[in-house]
Amino acid sequence: MTDLEKLKITDDIRTVMAKYVRNADNKNFKELAGLFTSDGTFVPLDVNGDALVEMSGRAEIAGKIAASVGQATAIHHLFSFEVDILSPEKVHAVFSMEDRLIRPESEKSVLLNESNVPAFRTLHGFGHYHGDFVKIDNTWYIEKLVQTRLKLDFTY
């Protein structure tokens, strides 16, 4: 693989994750879930490494994220990244991240079914997205995404 091919793959993966955070912020959860393979998984963890919620498949990813975010203002940032190209069709990447969710005063916070996410008013977190990406029919998709946390603050 040439250096140019490696740069193209790296840029493609960065674009997938940029679309992920833009769709999260704009609450386009169907589009966000469409960035995953049909059987893709997403597991956000707490600071102890325990799963807050486990999601599998596009419909479940879209539904559970929508339920968790509700009417909150969502703000996601990606910072540094590491892209490990395993083959022309397989990549593992890590992105440092920060996110905030701020519910409007008028929205009641609720506990989610099948989730360890507390009923929060605001969330402010720092951590990393660890992703496995696969290229299918010339398009990159997220096959597995795990969100680890260094710090996670809630207000109630």
XYZ file of N, CA and C in Angstrom:
468
model
N 0.848 -1.173 0.000
C 0.000 0.000 0.000
C 0.896 1.240 0.000
N 0.574 2.178 -0.859
C 1.388 3.391 -0.960
C 1.034 4.365 0.177
N 1.927 5.317 0.378
C 1.658 6.348 1.383
C 0.390 7.129 1.039
N 0.176 7.392 -0.234
C -1.025 8.121 -0.665
C -2.291 7.304 -0.353
N -2.250 6.004 -0.576
C -3.398 5.150 -0.247
C -3.656 5.148 1.264
N -2.589 5.131 2.050
C -2.749 5.180 3.509
C -3.348 6.514 3.954
N -2.899 7.608 3.359
C -3.459 8.920 3.686
C -4.936 9.008 3.310
N -5.302 8.425 2.181
C -6.702 8.430 1.740
C -7.574 7.662 2.727
N -7.119 6.500 3.160
C -7.873 5.710 4.139
C -7.998 6.477 5.451
N -6.899 7.074 5.909
C -6.927 7.850 7.147
C -7.946 8.979 7.048
N -7.942 9.691 5.935
C -8.884 10.786 5.741
C -10.327 10.265 5.663
N -10.533 9.133 5.031
C -11.872 8.543 4.952
C -12.408 8.212 6.346
N -11.569 7.662 7.197
C -11.992 7.303 8.557
C -12.279 8.567 9.358
N -11.458 9.571 9.233
C -11.709 10.849 9.908
C -13.044 11.438 9.448
N -13.363 11.304 8.179
C -14.630 11.807 7.651
C -15.814 11.049 8.238
N -15.705 9.735 8.362
C -16.779 8.952 8.976
C -17.052 9.449 10.386
N -16.008 9.646 11.168
C -16.198 10.092 12.548
C -16.682 11.547 12.618
N -16.267 12.382 11.678
C -16.784 13.752 11.627
C -18.287 13.736 11.339
N -18.714 12.859 10.450
C -20.150 12.713 10.176
C -20.877 12.186 11.405
N -20.252 11.275 12.137
C -20.851 10.728 13.349
C -21.156 11.866 14.345
N -20.159 12.701 14.651
C -20.388 13.745 15.649
C -21.327 14.832 15.126
N -21.262 15.155 13.848
C -22.193 16.155 13.291
C -23.622 15.649 13.383
N -23.845 14.391 13.023
C -25.191 13.831 13.110
C -25.656 13.704 14.559
N -24.747 13.405 15.476
C -25.105 13.366 16.902
C -25.540 14.750 17.369
N -24.785 15.775 17.021
C -25.104 17.134 17.452
C -26.409 17.645 16.847
N -26.691 17.243 15.622
C -27.905 17.688 14.940
C -29.092 16.749 15.161
N -28.882 15.727 15.981
C -29.928 14.752 16.318
C -30.473 14.042 15.078
N -29.605 13.790 14.132
C -29.937 12.991 12.951
C -29.541 11.550 13.243
N -30.312 10.899 14.113
C -29.891 9.602 14.634
C -29.995 8.486 13.602
N -30.915 8.581 12.666
C -30.998 7.578 11.603
C -29.755 7.659 10.718
N -29.338 8.880 10.386
C -28.128 9.061 9.574
C -26.891 8.611 10.342
N -26.845 8.937 11.634
C -25.739 8.492 12.474
C -25.664 6.965 12.456
N -26.789 6.310 12.676
C -26.809 4.846 12.692
C -26.449 4.261 11.336
N -26.733 4.988 10.257
C -26.373 4.536 8.912
C -24.877 4.508 8.660
N -24.093 5.116 9.554
C -22.631 5.052 9.443
C -22.090 3.718 9.945
N -22.938 2.939 10.637
C -22.566 1.622 11.154
C -22.941 0.546 10.134
N -22.259 -0.591 10.199
C -22.694 -1.748 9.418
C -24.070 -2.145 9.930
N -24.788 -2.950 9.174
C -26.148 -3.325 9.569
C -26.177 -4.018 10.928
N -25.103 -4.720 11.278
C -25.027 -5.389 12.582
C -23.972 -4.741 13.488
N -23.650 -3.489 13.218
C -22.634 -2.774 13.993
C -23.033 -2.619 15.449
N -22.030 -2.411 16.298
C -22.285 -2.268 17.728
C -21.701 -0.965 18.244
N -22.342 -0.430 19.286
C -21.869 0.769 19.967
C -22.078 0.568 21.459
N -20.988 0.726 22.227
C -21.043 0.557 23.680
C -20.300 1.714 24.345
N -21.028 2.682 24.916
C -20.386 3.694 25.744
C -20.147 3.142 27.149
N -18.965 3.411 27.681
C -18.585 2.915 29.007
C -18.530 4.064 29.998
N -18.624 3.737 31.299
C -18.396 4.748 32.325
C -16.903 4.767 32.659
N -16.511 5.583 33.626
C -15.087 5.721 33.940
C -14.486 4.452 34.541
N -15.315 3.552 35.039
C -14.835 2.273 35.577
C -14.749 1.185 34.514
N -15.146 1.504 33.290
C -15.109 0.529 32.206
C -16.353 -0.329 32.120
N -17.414 0.035 32.853
C -18.671 -0.703 32.796
C -19.563 -0.100 31.715
N -20.287 -0.954 31.012
C -21.161 -0.489 29.940
C -22.304 0.344 30.508
N -22.509 1.527 29.925
C -23.681 2.335 30.266
C -24.899 1.814 29.520
N -24.685 1.410 28.287
C -25.741 0.845 27.451
C -25.048 0.082 26.322
N -25.678 -0.968 25.835
C -25.138 -1.728 24.711
C -26.138 -1.660 23.568
N -25.627 -1.375 22.381
C -26.480 -1.234 21.207
C -25.931 -2.079 20.069
N -26.836 -2.699 19.345
C -26.440 -3.534 18.210
C -27.441 -3.352 17.078
N -26.928 -3.076 15.906
C -27.786 -2.862 14.741
C -28.223 -1.413 14.639
N -28.483 -0.995 13.417
C -28.785 0.412 13.159
C -30.036 0.903 13.875
N -31.101 0.125 13.864
C -32.354 0.571 14.485
C -32.176 0.762 15.990
N -31.498 -0.178 16.640
C -31.296 -0.057 18.080
C -30.362 1.103 18.415
N -29.327 1.291 17.621
C -28.404 2.408 17.844
C -29.163 3.729 17.734
N -29.931 3.909 16.673
C -30.689 5.150 16.490
C -31.697 5.353 17.616
N -32.412 4.310 17.971
C -33.453 4.427 18.985
C -32.926 4.719 20.374
N -31.897 4.009 20.779
C -31.372 4.205 22.138
C -30.642 5.536 22.283
N -29.939 5.961 21.254
C -29.285 7.270 21.336
C -30.345 8.369 21.370
N -31.363 8.267 20.533
C -32.438 9.269 20.532
C -33.111 9.352 21.892
N -33.381 8.206 22.507
C -34.027 8.187 23.822
C -33.125 8.794 24.890
N -31.834 8.535 24.805
C -30.893 9.061 25.795
C -30.719 10.571 25.662
N -30.626 11.058 24.438
C -30.390 12.483 24.199
C -31.664 13.298 24.415
N -32.797 12.782 23.975
C -34.041 13.532 24.104
C -33.938 14.883 23.430
N -34.349 15.931 24.135
C -34.313 17.286 23.584
C -33.042 18.046 23.979
N -32.096 17.351 24.562
C -30.859 17.998 25.023
C -30.096 18.622 23.865
N -29.417 19.706 24.161
C -28.428 20.248 23.233
C -27.228 19.322 23.314
N -26.793 18.832 22.165
C -25.670 17.890 22.111
C -24.467 18.587 21.487
N -23.319 18.416 22.125
C -22.077 19.008 21.626
C -20.993 17.940 21.705
N -20.433 17.582 20.566
C -19.367 16.577 20.500
C -18.161 17.165 19.783
N -16.983 16.906 20.325
C -15.744 17.327 19.674
C -14.790 16.137 19.565
N -14.119 16.056 18.448
C -13.052 15.080 18.253
C -11.740 15.849 18.183
N -10.706 15.250 18.750
C -9.411 15.918 18.773
C -8.376 15.044 18.059
N -7.381 14.599 18.750
C -6.322 13.804 18.123
C -6.849 12.432 17.731
N -6.151 11.798 16.817
C -6.584 10.497 16.314
C -5.383 9.624 15.994
N -5.624 8.328 16.082
C -4.651 7.317 15.672
C -5.388 6.379 14.732
N -4.856 6.146 13.573
C -5.483 5.252 12.600
C -4.506 4.131 12.287
N -4.916 2.918 12.591
C -4.105 1.727 12.335
C -4.747 0.972 11.175
N -4.112 1.021 10.021
C -4.641 0.371 8.823
C -4.227 -1.090 8.849
N -5.222 -1.959 9.006
C -4.963 -3.395 9.084
C -4.933 -4.031 7.699
N -5.724 -3.481 6.778
C -5.763 -3.920 5.384
C -6.480 -2.827 4.605
N -6.549 -2.932 3.283
C -7.275 -1.905 2.524
C -8.763 -1.827 2.868
N -9.307 -2.834 3.589
C -10.726 -2.851 3.946
C -10.983 -2.913 5.445
N -9.943 -2.859 6.272
C -10.110 -2.964 7.728
C -9.215 -1.946 8.424
N -9.798 -1.218 9.369
C -9.055 -0.190 10.111
C -9.494 -0.221 11.568
N -8.542 0.026 12.453
C -8.858 0.309 13.855
C -8.370 1.725 14.118
N -9.216 2.535 14.784
C -8.835 3.922 15.044
C -9.292 4.330 16.437
N -8.553 5.284 16.999
C -8.880 5.847 18.305
C -8.912 7.368 18.158
N -10.004 7.971 18.629
C -10.172 9.420 18.589
C -10.389 9.930 20.005
N -9.622 10.919 20.431
C -9.920 11.550 21.716
C -11.141 12.444 21.513
N -11.964 12.533 22.583
C -13.223 13.236 22.420
C -13.654 13.936 23.697
N -14.576 14.881 23.513
C -15.278 15.547 24.609
C -16.724 15.679 24.169
N -17.654 15.464 25.102
C -19.059 15.652 24.765
C -19.813 16.297 25.907
N -20.894 16.982 25.531
C -21.793 17.618 26.499
C -23.218 17.395 26.036
N -24.081 17.127 26.978
C -25.518 17.098 26.741
C -26.144 17.996 27.790
N -26.986 18.915 27.337
C -27.618 19.879 28.233
C -29.114 19.857 27.954
N -29.884 19.322 28.900
C -31.328 19.250 28.732
C -31.977 20.615 28.990
N -33.026 20.934 28.231
C -33.770 22.154 28.545
C -34.497 21.985 29.884
N -34.725 23.080 30.572
C -35.404 23.029 31.872
C -36.771 22.362 31.766
N -37.410 22.488 30.603
C -38.761 21.949 30.424
C -38.790 20.435 30.232
N -37.630 19.810 30.008
C -37.599 18.370 29.751
C -37.278 17.599 31.018
N -38.119 16.653 31.332
C -37.889 15.791 32.483
C -36.861 14.723 32.081
N -35.854 14.516 32.911
C -34.885 13.462 32.626
C -35.462 12.130 33.111
N -35.242 11.091 32.327
C -35.814 9.780 32.627
C -34.727 8.715 32.589
N -34.975 7.624 33.292
C -34.088 6.466 33.218
C -34.423 5.680 31.964
N -33.410 5.231 31.267
C -33.621 4.439 30.060
C -33.736 2.961 30.404
N -34.601 2.260 29.704
C -34.695 0.815 29.867
C -33.411 0.167 29.369
N -33.005 -0.923 30.011
C -31.809 -1.677 29.610
C -30.576 -0.783 29.532
N -30.425 0.104 30.509
C -29.333 1.060 30.484
C -28.890 1.383 31.902
N -27.619 1.728 32.042
C -27.073 2.211 33.309
C -26.846 3.715 33.272
N -27.453 4.397 32.293
C -27.335 5.849 32.199
C -28.280 6.458 33.230
N -27.758 7.290 34.139
C -28.643 7.892 35.138
C -29.570 8.937 34.515
N -30.649 9.251 35.204
C -31.548 10.329 34.767
C -30.830 11.648 35.049
N -30.233 12.245 34.044
C -29.373 13.414 34.237
C -29.971 14.672 33.637
N -29.534 15.801 34.149
C -29.886 17.108 33.571
C -28.796 17.518 32.573
N -27.511 17.366 32.981
C -26.396 17.641 32.071
C -25.369 16.524 32.179
N -24.652 16.335 31.101
C -23.549 15.381 31.026
C -22.372 16.124 30.421
N -21.177 15.903 30.976
C -19.951 16.452 30.399
C -18.892 15.366 30.535
N -18.415 14.889 29.389
C -17.484 13.784 29.415
C -16.251 14.004 28.561
N -15.223 13.257 28.920
C -13.953 13.259 28.191
C -13.520 11.809 28.043
N -12.971 11.460 26.910
C -12.509 10.094 26.735
C -12.057 9.833 25.313
N -12.347 8.609 24.858
C -11.895 8.169 23.536
C -12.943 7.286 22.869
N -13.045 7.424 21.567
C -13.788 6.477 20.747
C -12.778 5.483 20.190
N -13.021 4.202 20.402
C -12.207 3.120 19.837
C -13.071 2.445 18.788
N -12.678 2.553 17.528
C -13.530 2.048 16.460
C -12.857 1.043 15.560
N -13.644 0.051 15.159
C -13.254 -0.868 14.095
C -14.096 -0.503 12.880
N -13.433 -0.292 11.765
C -14.078 0.166 10.544
C -13.855 -0.863 9.447
N -14.851 -0.991 8.578
C -14.757 -1.938 7.476
C -15.258 -1.249 6.201
N -14.595 -1.566 5.088
C -14.990 -0.994 3.799
C -15.845 -2.018 3.060
N -17.076 -1.617 2.751
C -18.021 -2.489 2.039
C -18.516 -1.730 0.816
N -18.379 -2.335 -0.356
C -18.828 -1.694 -1.609
C -18.301 -0.266 -1.717
N -17.021 -0.096 -1.430
C -16.310 1.176 -1.578
C -16.740 2.258 -0.579
N -17.427 1.861 0.502
C -17.851 2.804 1.538
C -17.376 2.298 2.890
N -16.825 3.205 3.705
C -16.374 2.852 5.049
C -17.533 2.926 6.033
N -17.633 1.915 6.897
C -18.657 1.843 7.938
C -17.988 1.538 9.275
N -18.673 1.929 10.343
C -18.248 1.572 11.691
C -18.795 0.181 11.983
N -17.911 -0.746 12.293
C -18.325 -2.106 12.631
C -18.530 -2.243 14.146
N -17.671 -1.575 14.896
C -17.732 -1.630 16.359
C -17.185 -0.320 16.895
N -17.929 0.288 17.833
C -17.481 1.531 18.442
C -17.650 1.395 19.953
N -16.551 1.619 20.672
C -16.563 1.607 22.128
C -16.087 2.982 22.583
N -16.881 3.611 23.438
C -16.548 4.924 23.968
C -16.063 4.745 25.400
N -14.780 5.010 25.618
C -14.219 4.929 26.970
C -14.205 6.320 27.582
N -14.168 6.359 28.908
C -14.238 7.641 29.606
C -13.089 7.815 30.584
N -12.474 8.994 30.538
C -11.493 9.404 31.531
C -12.185 10.164 32.656
N -13.213 10.915 32.280
C -13.983 11.717 33.231
C -15.396 11.822 32.688
N -16.371 11.726 33.585
C -17.772 11.810 33.190
C -18.537 12.437 34.351
N -19.022 13.640 34.113
C -19.737 14.383 35.146
C -21.201 14.531 34.756
N -22.079 14.294 35.728
C -23.521 14.485 35.547
C -24.018 15.518 36.546
N -25.049 16.267 36.168
C -25.849 17.007 37.135
C -27.246 16.421 37.043
N -27.990 16.539 38.142
C -29.299 15.880 38.223
C -30.405 16.871 38.525
